[in-house]
Coordinates of C-alpha atoms in Angstrom, one line a residue:
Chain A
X433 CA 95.6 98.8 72.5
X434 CA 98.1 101.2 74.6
X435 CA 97.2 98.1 77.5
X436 CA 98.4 95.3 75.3
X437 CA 101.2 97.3 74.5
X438 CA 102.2 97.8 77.6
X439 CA 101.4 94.4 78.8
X440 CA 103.5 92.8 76.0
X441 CA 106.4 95.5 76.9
X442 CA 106.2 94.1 80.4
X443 CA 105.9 90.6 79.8
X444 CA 109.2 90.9 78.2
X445 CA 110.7 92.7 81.0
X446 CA 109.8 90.3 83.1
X447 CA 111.4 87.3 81.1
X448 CA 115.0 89.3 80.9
X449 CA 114.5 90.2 84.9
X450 CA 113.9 86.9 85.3
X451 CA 117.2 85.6 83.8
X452 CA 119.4 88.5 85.1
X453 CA 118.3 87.6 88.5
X454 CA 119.0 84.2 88.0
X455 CA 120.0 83.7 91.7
X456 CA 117.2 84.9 93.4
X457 CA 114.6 83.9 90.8
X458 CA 116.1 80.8 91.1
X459 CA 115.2 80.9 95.2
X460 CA 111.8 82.0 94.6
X461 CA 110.9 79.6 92.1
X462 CA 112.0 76.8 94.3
X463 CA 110.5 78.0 97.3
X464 CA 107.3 78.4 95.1
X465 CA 107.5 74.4 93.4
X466 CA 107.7 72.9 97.1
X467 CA 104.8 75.0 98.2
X468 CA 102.7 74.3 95.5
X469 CA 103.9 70.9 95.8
X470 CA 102.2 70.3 99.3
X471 CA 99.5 72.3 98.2
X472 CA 98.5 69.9 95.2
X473 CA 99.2 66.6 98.2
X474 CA 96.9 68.8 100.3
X475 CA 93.9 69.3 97.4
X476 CA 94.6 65.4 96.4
X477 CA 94.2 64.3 100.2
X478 CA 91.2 66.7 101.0
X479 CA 89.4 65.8 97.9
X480 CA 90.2 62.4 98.8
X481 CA 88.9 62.4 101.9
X482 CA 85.8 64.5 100.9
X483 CA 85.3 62.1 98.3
X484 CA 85.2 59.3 101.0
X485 CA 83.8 60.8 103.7
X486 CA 80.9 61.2 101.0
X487 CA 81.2 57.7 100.7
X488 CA 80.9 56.5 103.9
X489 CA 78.0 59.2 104.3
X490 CA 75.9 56.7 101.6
X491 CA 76.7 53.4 103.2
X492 CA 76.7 54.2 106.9
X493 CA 73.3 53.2 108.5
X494 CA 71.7 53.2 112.0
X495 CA 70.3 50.3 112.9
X496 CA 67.1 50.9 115.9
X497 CA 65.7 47.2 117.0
X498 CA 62.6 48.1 118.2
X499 CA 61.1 46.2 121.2
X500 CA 58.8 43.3 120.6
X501 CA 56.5 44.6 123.0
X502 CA 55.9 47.5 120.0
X503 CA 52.7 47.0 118.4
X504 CA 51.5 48.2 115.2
X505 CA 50.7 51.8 116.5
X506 CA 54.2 51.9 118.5
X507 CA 56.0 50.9 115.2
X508 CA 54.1 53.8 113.2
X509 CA 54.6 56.6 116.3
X510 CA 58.2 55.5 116.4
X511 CA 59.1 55.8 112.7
X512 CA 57.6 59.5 112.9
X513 CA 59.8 60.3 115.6
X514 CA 63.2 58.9 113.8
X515 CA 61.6 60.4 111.1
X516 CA 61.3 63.9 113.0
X517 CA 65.4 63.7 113.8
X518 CA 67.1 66.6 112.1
X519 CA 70.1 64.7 110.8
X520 CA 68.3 61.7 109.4
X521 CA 67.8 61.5 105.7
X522 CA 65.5 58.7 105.3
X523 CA 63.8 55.1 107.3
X524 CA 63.5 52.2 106.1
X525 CA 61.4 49.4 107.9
X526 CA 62.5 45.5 108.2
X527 CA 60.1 43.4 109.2
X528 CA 61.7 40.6 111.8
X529 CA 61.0 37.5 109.8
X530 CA 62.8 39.2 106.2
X531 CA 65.7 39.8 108.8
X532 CA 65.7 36.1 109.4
X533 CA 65.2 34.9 106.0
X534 CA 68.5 37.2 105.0
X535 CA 70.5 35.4 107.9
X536 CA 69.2 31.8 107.0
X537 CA 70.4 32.9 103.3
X538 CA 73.6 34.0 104.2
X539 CA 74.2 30.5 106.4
X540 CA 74.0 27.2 106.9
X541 CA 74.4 27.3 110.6
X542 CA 71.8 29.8 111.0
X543 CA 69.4 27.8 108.8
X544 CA 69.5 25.0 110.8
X545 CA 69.1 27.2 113.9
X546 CA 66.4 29.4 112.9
X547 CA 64.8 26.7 110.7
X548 CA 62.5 25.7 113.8
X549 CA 61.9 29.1 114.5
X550 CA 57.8 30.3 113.4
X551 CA 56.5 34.0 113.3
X552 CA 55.5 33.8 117.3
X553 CA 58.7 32.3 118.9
X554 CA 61.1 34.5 116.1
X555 CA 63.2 36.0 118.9
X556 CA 64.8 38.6 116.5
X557 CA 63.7 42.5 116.5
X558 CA 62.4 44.4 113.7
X559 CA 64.7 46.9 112.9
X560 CA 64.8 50.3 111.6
X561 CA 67.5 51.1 108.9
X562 CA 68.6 55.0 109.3
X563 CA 70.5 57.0 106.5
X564 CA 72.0 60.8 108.5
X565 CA 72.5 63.6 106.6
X566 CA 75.7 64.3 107.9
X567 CA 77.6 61.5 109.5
X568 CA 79.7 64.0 111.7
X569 CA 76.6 63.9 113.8
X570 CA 75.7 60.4 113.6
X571 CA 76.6 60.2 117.3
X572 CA 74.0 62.4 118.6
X573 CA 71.6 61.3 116.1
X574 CA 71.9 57.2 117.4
X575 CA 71.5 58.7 121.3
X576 CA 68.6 60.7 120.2
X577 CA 67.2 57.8 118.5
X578 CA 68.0 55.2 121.8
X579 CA 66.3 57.6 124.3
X580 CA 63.1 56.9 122.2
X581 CA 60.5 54.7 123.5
X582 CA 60.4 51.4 122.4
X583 CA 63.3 51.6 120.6
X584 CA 66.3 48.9 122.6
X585 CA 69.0 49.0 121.0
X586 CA 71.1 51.2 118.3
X587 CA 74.0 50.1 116.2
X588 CA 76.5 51.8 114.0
X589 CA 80.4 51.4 113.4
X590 CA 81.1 54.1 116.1
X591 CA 84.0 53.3 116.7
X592 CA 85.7 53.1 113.0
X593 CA 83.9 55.8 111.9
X594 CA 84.4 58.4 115.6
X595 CA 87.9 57.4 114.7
X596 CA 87.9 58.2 111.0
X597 CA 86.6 61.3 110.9
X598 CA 89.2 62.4 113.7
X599 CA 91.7 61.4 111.9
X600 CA 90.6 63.2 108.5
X601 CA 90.0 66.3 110.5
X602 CA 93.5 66.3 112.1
X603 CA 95.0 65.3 108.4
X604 CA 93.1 68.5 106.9
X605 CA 94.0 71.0 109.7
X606 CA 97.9 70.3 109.4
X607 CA 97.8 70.3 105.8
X608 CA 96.1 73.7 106.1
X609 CA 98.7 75.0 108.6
X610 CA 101.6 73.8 106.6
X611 CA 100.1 75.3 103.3
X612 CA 99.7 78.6 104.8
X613 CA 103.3 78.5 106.1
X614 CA 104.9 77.7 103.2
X615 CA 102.5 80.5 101.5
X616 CA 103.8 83.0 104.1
X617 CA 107.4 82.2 103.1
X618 CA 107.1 82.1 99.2
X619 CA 105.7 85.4 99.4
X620 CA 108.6 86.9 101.3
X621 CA 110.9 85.0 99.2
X622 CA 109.3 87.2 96.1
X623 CA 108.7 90.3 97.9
X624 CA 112.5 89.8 97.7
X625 CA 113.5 88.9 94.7
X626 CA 111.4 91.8 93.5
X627 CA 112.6 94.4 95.8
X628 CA 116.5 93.3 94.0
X629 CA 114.9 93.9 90.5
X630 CA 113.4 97.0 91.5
X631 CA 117.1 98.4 92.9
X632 CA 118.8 96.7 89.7
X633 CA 116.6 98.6 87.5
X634 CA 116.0 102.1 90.3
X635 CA 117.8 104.0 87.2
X636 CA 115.2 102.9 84.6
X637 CA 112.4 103.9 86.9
X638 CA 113.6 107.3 87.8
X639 CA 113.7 108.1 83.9
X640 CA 110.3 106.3 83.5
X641 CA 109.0 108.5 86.1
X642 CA 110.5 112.0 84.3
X643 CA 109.2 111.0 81.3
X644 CA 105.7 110.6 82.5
X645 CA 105.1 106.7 82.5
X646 CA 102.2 105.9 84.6
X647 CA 102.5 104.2 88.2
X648 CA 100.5 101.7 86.2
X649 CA 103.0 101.6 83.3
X650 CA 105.9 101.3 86.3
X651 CA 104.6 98.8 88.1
X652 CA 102.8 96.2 85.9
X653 CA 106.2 95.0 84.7
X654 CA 107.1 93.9 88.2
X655 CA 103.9 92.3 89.2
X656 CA 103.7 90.5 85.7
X657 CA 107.6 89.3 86.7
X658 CA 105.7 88.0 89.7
X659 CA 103.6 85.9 87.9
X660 CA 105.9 84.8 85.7
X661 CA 108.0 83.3 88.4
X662 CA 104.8 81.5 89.7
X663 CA 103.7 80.3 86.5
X664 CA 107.3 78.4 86.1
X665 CA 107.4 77.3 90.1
X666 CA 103.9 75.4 89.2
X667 CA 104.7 73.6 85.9
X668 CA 106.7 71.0 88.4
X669 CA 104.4 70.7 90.4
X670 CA 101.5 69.9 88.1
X671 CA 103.6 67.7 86.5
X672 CA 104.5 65.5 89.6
X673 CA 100.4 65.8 90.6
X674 CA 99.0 64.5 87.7
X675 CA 101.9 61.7 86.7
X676 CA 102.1 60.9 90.1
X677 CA 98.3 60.8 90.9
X678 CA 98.1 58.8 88.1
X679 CA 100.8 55.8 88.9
X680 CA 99.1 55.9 92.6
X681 CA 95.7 55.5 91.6
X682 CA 96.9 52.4 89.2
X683 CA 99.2 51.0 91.7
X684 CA 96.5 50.3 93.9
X685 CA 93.7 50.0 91.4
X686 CA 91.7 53.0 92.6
X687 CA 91.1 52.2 95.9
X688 CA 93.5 52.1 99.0
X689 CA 94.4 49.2 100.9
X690 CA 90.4 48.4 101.4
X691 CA 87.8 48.5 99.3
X692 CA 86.3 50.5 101.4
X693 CA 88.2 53.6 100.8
X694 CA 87.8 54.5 97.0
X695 CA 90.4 56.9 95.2
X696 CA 88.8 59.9 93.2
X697 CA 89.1 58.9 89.8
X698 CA 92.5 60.9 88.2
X699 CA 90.1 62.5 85.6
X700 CA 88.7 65.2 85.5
X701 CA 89.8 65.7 88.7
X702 CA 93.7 66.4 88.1
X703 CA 93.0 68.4 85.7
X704 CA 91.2 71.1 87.8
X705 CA 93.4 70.4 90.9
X706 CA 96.5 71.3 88.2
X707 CA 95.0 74.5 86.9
X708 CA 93.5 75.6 90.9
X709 CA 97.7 74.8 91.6
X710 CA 98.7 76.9 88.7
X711 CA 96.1 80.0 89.7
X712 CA 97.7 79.9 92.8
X713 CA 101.2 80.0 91.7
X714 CA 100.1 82.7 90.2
X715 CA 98.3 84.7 92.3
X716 CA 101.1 84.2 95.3
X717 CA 103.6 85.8 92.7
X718 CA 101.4 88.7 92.2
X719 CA 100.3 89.3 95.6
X720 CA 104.0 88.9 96.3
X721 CA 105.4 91.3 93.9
X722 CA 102.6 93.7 94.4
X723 CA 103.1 94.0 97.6
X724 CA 107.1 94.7 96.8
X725 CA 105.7 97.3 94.4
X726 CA 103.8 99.3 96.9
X727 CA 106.6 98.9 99.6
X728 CA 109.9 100.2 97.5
X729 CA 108.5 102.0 94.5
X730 CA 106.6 104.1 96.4
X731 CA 104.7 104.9 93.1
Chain B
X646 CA 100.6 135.0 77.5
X647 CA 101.7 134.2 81.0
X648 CA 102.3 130.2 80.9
X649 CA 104.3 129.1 84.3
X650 CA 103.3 131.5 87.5
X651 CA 104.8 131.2 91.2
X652 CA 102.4 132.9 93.7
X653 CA 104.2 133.5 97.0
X654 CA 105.6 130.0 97.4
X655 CA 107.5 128.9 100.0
X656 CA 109.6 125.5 100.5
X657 CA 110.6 123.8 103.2
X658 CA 111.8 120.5 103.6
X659 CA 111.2 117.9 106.1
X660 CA 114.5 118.5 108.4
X661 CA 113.8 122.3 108.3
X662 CA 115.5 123.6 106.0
X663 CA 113.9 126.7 103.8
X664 CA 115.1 126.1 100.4
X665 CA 112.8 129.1 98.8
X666 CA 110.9 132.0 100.3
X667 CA 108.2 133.7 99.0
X668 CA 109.0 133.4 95.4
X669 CA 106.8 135.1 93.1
X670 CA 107.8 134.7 89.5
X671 CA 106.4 134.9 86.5
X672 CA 107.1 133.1 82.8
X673 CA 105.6 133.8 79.6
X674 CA 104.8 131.4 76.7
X675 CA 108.0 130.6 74.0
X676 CA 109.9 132.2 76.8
X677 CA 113.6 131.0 76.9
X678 CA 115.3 132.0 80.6
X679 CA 117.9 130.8 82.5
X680 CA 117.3 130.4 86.4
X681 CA 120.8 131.5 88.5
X682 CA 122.6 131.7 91.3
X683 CA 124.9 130.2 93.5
X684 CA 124.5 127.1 95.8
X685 CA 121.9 126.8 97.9
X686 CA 119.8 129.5 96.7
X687 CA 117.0 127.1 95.3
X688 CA 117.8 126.5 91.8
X689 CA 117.4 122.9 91.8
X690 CA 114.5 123.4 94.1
X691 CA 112.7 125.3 92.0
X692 CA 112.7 122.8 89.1
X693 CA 111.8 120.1 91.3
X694 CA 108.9 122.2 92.0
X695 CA 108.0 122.9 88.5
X696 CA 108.0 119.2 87.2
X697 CA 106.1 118.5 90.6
X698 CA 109.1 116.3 92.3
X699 CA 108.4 118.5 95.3
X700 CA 105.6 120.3 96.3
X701 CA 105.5 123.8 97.7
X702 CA 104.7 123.9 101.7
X703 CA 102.6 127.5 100.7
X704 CA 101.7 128.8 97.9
X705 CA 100.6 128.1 94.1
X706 CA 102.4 127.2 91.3
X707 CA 100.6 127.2 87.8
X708 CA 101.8 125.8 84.7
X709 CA 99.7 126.2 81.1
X710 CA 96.7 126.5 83.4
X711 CA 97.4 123.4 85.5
X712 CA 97.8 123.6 89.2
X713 CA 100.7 122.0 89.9
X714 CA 100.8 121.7 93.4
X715 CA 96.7 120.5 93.5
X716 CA 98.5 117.6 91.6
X717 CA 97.5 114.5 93.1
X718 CA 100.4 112.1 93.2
X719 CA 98.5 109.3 91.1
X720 CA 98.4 112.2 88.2
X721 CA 101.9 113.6 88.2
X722 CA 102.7 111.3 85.0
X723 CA 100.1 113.4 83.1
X724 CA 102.1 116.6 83.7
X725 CA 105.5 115.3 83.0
X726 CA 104.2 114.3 79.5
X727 CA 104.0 117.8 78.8
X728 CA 107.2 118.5 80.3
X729 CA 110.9 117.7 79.0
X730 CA 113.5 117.3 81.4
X731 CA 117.2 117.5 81.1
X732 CA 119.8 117.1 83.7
X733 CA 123.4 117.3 83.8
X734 CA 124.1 113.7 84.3
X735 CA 122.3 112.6 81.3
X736 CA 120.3 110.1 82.9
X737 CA 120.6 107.6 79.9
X738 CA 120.2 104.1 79.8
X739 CA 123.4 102.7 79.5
X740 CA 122.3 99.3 77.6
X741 CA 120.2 101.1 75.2
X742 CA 121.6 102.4 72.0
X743 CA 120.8 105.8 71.0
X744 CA 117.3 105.0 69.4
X745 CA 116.4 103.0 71.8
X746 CA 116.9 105.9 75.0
X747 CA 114.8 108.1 72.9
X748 CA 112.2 105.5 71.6
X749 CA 112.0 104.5 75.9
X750 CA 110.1 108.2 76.3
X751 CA 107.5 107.1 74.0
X752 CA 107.6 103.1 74.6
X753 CA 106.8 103.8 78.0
X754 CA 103.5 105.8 77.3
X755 CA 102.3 102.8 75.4
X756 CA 103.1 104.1 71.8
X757 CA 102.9 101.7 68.8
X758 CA 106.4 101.1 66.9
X759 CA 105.0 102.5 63.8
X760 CA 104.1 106.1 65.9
X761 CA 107.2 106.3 67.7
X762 CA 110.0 105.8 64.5
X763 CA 109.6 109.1 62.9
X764 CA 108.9 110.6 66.1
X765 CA 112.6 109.8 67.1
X766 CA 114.0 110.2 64.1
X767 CA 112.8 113.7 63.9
X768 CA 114.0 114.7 67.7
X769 CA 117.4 112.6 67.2
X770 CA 117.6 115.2 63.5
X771 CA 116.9 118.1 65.6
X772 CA 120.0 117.5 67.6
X773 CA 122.2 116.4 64.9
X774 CA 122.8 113.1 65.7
X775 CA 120.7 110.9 63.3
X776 CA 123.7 109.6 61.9
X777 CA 124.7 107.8 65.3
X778 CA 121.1 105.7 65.9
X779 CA 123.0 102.5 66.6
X780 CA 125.4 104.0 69.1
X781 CA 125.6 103.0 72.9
X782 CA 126.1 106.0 75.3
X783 CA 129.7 104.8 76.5
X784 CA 130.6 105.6 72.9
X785 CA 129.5 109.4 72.9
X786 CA 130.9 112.5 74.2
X787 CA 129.8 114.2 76.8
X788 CA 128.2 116.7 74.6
X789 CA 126.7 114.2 72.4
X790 CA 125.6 111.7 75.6
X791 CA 123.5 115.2 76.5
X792 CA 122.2 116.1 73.1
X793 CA 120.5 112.3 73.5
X794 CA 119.4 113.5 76.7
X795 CA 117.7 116.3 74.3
X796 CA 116.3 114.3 71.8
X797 CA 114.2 112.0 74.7
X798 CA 113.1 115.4 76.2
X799 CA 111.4 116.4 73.4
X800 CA 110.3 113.4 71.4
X801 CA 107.2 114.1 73.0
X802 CA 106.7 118.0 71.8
X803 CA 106.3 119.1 75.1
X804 CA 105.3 122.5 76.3
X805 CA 107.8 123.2 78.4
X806 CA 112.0 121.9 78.1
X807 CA 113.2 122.5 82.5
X808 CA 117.2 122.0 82.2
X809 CA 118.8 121.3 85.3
X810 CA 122.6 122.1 84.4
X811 CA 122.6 120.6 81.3
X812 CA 126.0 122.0 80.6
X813 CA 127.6 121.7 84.2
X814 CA 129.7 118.5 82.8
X815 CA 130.5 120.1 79.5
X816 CA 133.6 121.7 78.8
X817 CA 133.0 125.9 77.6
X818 CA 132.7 124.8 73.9
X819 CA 130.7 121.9 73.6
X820 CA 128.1 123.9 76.7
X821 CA 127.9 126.4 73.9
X822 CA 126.7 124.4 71.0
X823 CA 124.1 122.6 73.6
X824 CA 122.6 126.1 74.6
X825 CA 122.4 126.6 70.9
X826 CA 120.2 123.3 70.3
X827 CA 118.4 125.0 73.3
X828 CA 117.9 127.9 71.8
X829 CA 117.4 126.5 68.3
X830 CA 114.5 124.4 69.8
X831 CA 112.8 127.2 71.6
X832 CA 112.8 129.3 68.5
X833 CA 112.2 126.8 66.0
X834 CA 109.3 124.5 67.5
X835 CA 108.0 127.7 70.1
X836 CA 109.1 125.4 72.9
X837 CA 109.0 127.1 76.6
X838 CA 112.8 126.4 77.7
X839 CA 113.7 127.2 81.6
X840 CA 117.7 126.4 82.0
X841 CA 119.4 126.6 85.5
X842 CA 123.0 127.0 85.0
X843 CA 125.7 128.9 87.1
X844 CA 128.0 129.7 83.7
X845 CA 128.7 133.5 83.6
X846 CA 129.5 133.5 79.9
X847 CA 126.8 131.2 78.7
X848 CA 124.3 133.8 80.6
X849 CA 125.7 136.8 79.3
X850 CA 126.1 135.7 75.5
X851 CA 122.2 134.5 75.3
X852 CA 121.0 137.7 76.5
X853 CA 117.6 136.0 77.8
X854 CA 115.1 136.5 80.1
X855 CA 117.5 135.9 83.6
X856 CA 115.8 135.0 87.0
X857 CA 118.2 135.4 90.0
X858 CA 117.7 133.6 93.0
X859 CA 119.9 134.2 96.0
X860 CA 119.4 132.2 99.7
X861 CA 116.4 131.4 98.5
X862 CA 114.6 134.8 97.7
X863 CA 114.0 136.5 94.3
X864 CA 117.0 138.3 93.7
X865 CA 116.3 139.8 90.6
X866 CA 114.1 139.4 87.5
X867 CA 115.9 140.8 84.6
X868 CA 113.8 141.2 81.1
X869 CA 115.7 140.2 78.1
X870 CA 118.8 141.8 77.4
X871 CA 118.6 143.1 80.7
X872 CA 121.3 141.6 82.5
X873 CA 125.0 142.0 82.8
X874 CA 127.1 139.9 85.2
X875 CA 126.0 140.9 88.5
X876 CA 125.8 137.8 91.3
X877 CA 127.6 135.1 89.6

């Protein structure tokens, strides 16, 4: 009871503080809405890209021709090595003449081509049809599978997809690095603005401490003030991340500019992105203030 | 019964200077006495000590069985709850009306509204000003600004009132009436009352239990009654 007591006593501390440091609150909160602000682009944009990169882990395939010098037990020996291959996930088997049947299906040209063609003089390969585990390593997985015997040739989109995955890594790593910097500078902006509430109110504390309020007691109005200034710098922010999040995903109809690259769908998903952007307001403004606390209470 | 005892402490502060030497002393429950001497012999020091603001480089200082100067830092609120402290700049809030600065004392510990009211209302009627509850301290005397200062120190019922000066911005009449309330409180509620103070007449009018410190060292322990303007 004495805890919620206090608590409540605090949390209205930390309201007034908040307003007679209008200034400096002012600075923090600000400081705090553009970090959280990039924070909420970086969760949309990793989740994104997880989401795709899952994606592309689903529809990516290697393709092994095998040699048409294989014979039955060649086919079988080689499946079991593919099959052997740390990073792949599952073979499938197509026989040369279904290949052909699918091409002849697909065109006209290749109809009349192939038309002629009978089991025996079928110059196509029968292939292999490789799912990975994780498509980071599809690279070494497609040497390790070419190096095999009887195995000619092996095909996937390395280049787009080499490419693609660099290009998420580097987006990830700089959104990390700027997320970190702007944490780094919201919490000195709140170490600050605490440290002036602490000297604006030095008089109260000295009497707090003679009449035998606990650190506790001394301090939790100060770390709550912490959190309340985080809690207001990440109502923008949600805001902007889930209207805008939103209008982007029905601008472009849930995927961006190919089908290929399919957005997250805005729910559930803002939702928890909102409240992970508001428990981090949050916990920067304590951290922050806390640290403040410990520096120039000396309590 | 002995309640506050200094055994053979000794204080020095960080840029080397001794403030007390030695100082064996020793207080007895209900006990009113006035610490004095001049400046620099350790008055201020040797409240500092007592509501653990300092602690003593050697020696022990006990207080109602509690050794103050085992006090861990993290547990210093725990004595000062059983302490009330007065100084001679009031030390009042100065946006906080008259209830309020005594109500802070008990708000702060985490007391409900409904325990704290008659609480302050009873401390405020013990110092006479009940009638002035709504009052800021800009718009009290001197004498009145330090009877609030009063009230707030024992709202609580401590054990033990430490006054630091309380009359040192008073002028000879209104000093009077507060060592009065003092002395009212200590007789009335049984309250241990320690008061430093350098005022000749205000010592030799009490008559109380007298502890003169001089540079430092125990000058003099006078029993009640016992002194008669000697160092001041």
């Amino acid at each position: 009871m004495k805890f919620f007591r206090l608590l409540g006593r605090s949390v209205r501390d930390a309201f007034k503080s908040v307003g007679r440091n209008f200034a400096l609150s002012l600075a923090s909160i600000s400081c705090i809405v553009v970090t959280l602000t990039i924070i909420a682009l970086s969760i949309i944009i990793s989740y994104n890209v997880n989401n795709f990169s899952e994606e592309l882990k689903k529809d990516l395939t290697i393709v092994a021709f095998v040699s048409n010098e294989a014979d039955e037990t060649d086919l079988d020996k080689a499946k079991k090595e593919i099959e052997a291959i740390g990073n792949v996930e599952s073979v499938t088997f197509k026989d040369k003449s279904e290949i052909m049947k699918e091409m002849m299906d697909e065109d006209d040209a290749f109809k009349t081509a192939m038309g002629e063609w009978d089991a025996e003089s079928n110059p196509l390969q029968h292939t292999y049809l490789i799912k990975v585990k994780d498509i980071e390593k599809i690279g070494e997985t497609a040497t390790t599978i070419k190096n095999l015997t009887n195995i000619d040739v092996v095909k996937y989109g390395e280049g787009m997809v080499d490419q693609l995955v660099t290009v998420f890594k580097v987006i990830q790593k700089v959104a990390i690095v700027a997320v970190v910097a702007l944490v780094l500078m919201t919490l000195f902006l709140i170490v600050n603005t605490i440290k002036l509430t602490i000297f604006s109110r030095k008089r109260e504390i000295s009497i707090m401490r003679l009449v035998g309020a606990s650190n506790f007691a001394i301090k939790l109005p100060f770390v709550v003030e912490g959190m309340v200034l985080g809690f207001i710098g990440s109502i923008i922010p949600v805001f902007v991340m889930i209207y805008g999040y939103y209008s982007l995903y029905n601008y472009f109809g849930g995927k961006l500019f190919t089908d290929l690259i399919k957005l997250v769908k805005p729910e559930p998903f803002i939702y928890f992105a909102s409240i992970i952007v508001m428990v981090i307001g949050i916990l920067v403004g304590m951290f922050g203030s806390g640290r403040a606390v410990r520096k120039y209470l000396k309590v | 019964m002995e309640f506050i005892r200094f055994k053979n402490v000794t204080k020095k502060y960080k840029n080397g200077v001794v403030a007390l030497y030695d100082l064996n002393i020793s207080i007895e429950k209900g006990d009113f006495c006035f610490v004095i001497g001049g400046s620099g012999s350790g008055k201020s020091t040797f409240t500092k000590l007592l509501y653990r603001e300092e602690k003593p480089t050697k020696g022990e200082i006990i207080l109602g069985g509690l050794k103050v100067n085992k006090l861990r830092n993290s547990n210093v609120y725990k004595l000062r709850r059983k302490l009330g402290i007065v100084f001679q700049d009031y030390r009042l809030l100065p946006k906080a009306n008259v209830y309020e600065n005594v109500a802070f004392a008990l708000e702060v510990m985490g007391e409900s509204k409904k325990e704290i009211r008659p609480k302050v209302l009873k401390a405020l009627e013990l110092v006479g000003l009940k009638s002035k509850l709504r009052d800021y301290p800009d718009d009290l005397s001197g004498g009145q600004q330090q009877r609030v200062a009063i009230a707030r120190a024992i709202v609580n019922d401590p054990k033990l009132l430490i006054c630091d000066e309380p009359t040192g911005n008073l002028d000879p009449v209104m000093s009077m009436e507060i060592v009065e309330l003092l002395a009212d409180i200590n007789k009335k509620v049984g309250t241990t009352v320690i008061m430093v103070t350098h005022d000749k007449e205000i010592v030799n009018n009490m008559k109380k239990h007298v502890i003169a410190l001089k540079d430092g060292h125990l000058y003099k322990d006078y029993k009640e009654g016992e002194y008669i303007d000697e160092i001041l």
